[in-house]
Amino acid sequence: MNDVTRSVLIVEDDPLLLMLLAEYLQGEGYHVLQADGATDAFAILATKPHLDLLITDFRLPGGVSGVRIAEPALLLRPDLKVIFISGHPAEVRETGSALLDSAPLLSKPFTLETLSTQIAHLLD
């Protein structure tokens, strides 16, 4: 990792998982932004000029999928990397989103080591 702190937005509606992921990534040296759903995620995306990585749950409150957050985020930030997390990986694949060609999908439960490996692979 270089001297520039990487910024990560985590979108997860489970408060315990959100806290766990945020604390872990902060401990790994990332600047972490947190959203518990689409509304918060869009508000952050609208105001934060720099993000390196979006980690988003697929199934979020209000029927909004992580894909519907990631697609407009990528229009604004073509270099943004995305990781989907889901307890229902088949649903994610059924969307047929082109994002799944480049964005890894981690099935819950996953280990922090697995997440760390995916992040390193995407950002390095």
GROMACS .gro file of C-alpha atoms in nm, residues 8-23 25 32-42 44-45 53-62 64-67 69-70 82-89 92 105-110 112 115:
model
   63
    8VAL     CA    1  -1.392   0.280   0.120
    9LEU     CA    2  -1.770   0.318   0.136
   10ILE     CA    3  -1.946   0.027   0.305
   11VAL     CA    4  -2.322  -0.008   0.247
   12GLU     CA    5  -2.472  -0.268   0.483
   13ASP     CA    6  -2.804  -0.269   0.668
   14ASP     CA    7  -2.691  -0.509   0.943
   15PRO     CA    8  -2.546  -0.274   1.209
   16LEU     CA    9  -2.318  -0.538   1.361
   17LEU     CA   10  -2.170  -0.639   1.027
   18LEU     CA   11  -2.132  -0.274   0.925
   19MET     CA   12  -1.946  -0.199   1.249
   20LEU     CA   13  -1.727  -0.510   1.217
   21LEU     CA   14  -1.630  -0.434   0.856
   22ALA     CA   15  -1.568  -0.065   0.932
   23GLU     CA   16  -1.349  -0.139   1.235
   25LEU     CA   17  -1.087  -0.180   0.745
   32VAL     CA   18  -1.405   0.425   0.594
   33LEU     CA   19  -1.743   0.581   0.520
   34GLN     CA   20  -2.054   0.395   0.633
   35ALA     CA   21  -2.411   0.381   0.503
   36ASP     CA   22  -2.692   0.161   0.633
   37GLY     CA   23  -2.897   0.183   0.316
   38ALA     CA   24  -2.942   0.344  -0.023
   39THR     CA   25  -3.044   0.689   0.104
   40ASP     CA   26  -2.727   0.729   0.311
   41ALA     CA   27  -2.516   0.579   0.035
   42PHE     CA   28  -2.647   0.823  -0.226
   44ILE     CA   29  -2.236   1.016   0.069
   45LEU     CA   30  -2.175   0.955  -0.300
   53LEU     CA   31  -1.381   0.109  -0.322
   54LEU     CA   32  -1.752   0.045  -0.268
   55ILE     CA   33  -1.845  -0.260  -0.061
   56THR     CA   34  -2.221  -0.304  -0.075
   57ASP     CA   35  -2.473  -0.554   0.045
   58PHE     CA   36  -2.696  -0.667  -0.237
   59ARG     CA   37  -3.029  -0.681  -0.052
   60LEU     CA   38  -3.098  -0.347   0.119
   61PRO     CA   39  -3.403  -0.194   0.288
   62GLY     CA   40  -3.659  -0.034   0.060
   64VAL     CA   41  -3.296  -0.117  -0.348
   65SER     CA   42  -3.020  -0.353  -0.456
   66GLY     CA   43  -2.650  -0.291  -0.423
   67VAL     CA   44  -2.635  -0.299  -0.803
   69ILE     CA   45  -2.617   0.191  -0.591
   70ALA     CA   46  -2.304   0.074  -0.771
   82VAL     CA   47  -1.690  -0.262  -0.625
   83ILE     CA   48  -1.734  -0.569  -0.406
   84PHE     CA   49  -2.082  -0.713  -0.353
   85ILE     CA   50  -2.166  -0.903  -0.035
   86SER     CA   51  -2.480  -1.110  -0.003
   87GLY     CA   52  -2.648  -1.381   0.193
   88HIS     CA   53  -2.838  -1.457  -0.129
   89PRO     CA   54  -2.572  -1.482  -0.402
   92VAL     CA   55  -2.723  -1.114  -0.736
  105LEU     CA   56  -1.935  -1.137  -0.502
  106LEU     CA   57  -1.868  -1.254  -0.147
  107SER     CA   58  -2.131  -1.486  -0.002
  108LYS     CA   59  -2.216  -1.428   0.363
  109PRO     CA   60  -2.072  -1.546   0.588
  110PHE     CA   61  -1.722  -1.469   0.460
  112LEU     CA   62  -1.220  -1.093   0.691
  115LEU     CA   63  -1.241  -0.973   0.210
   0.00000   0.00000   0.00000
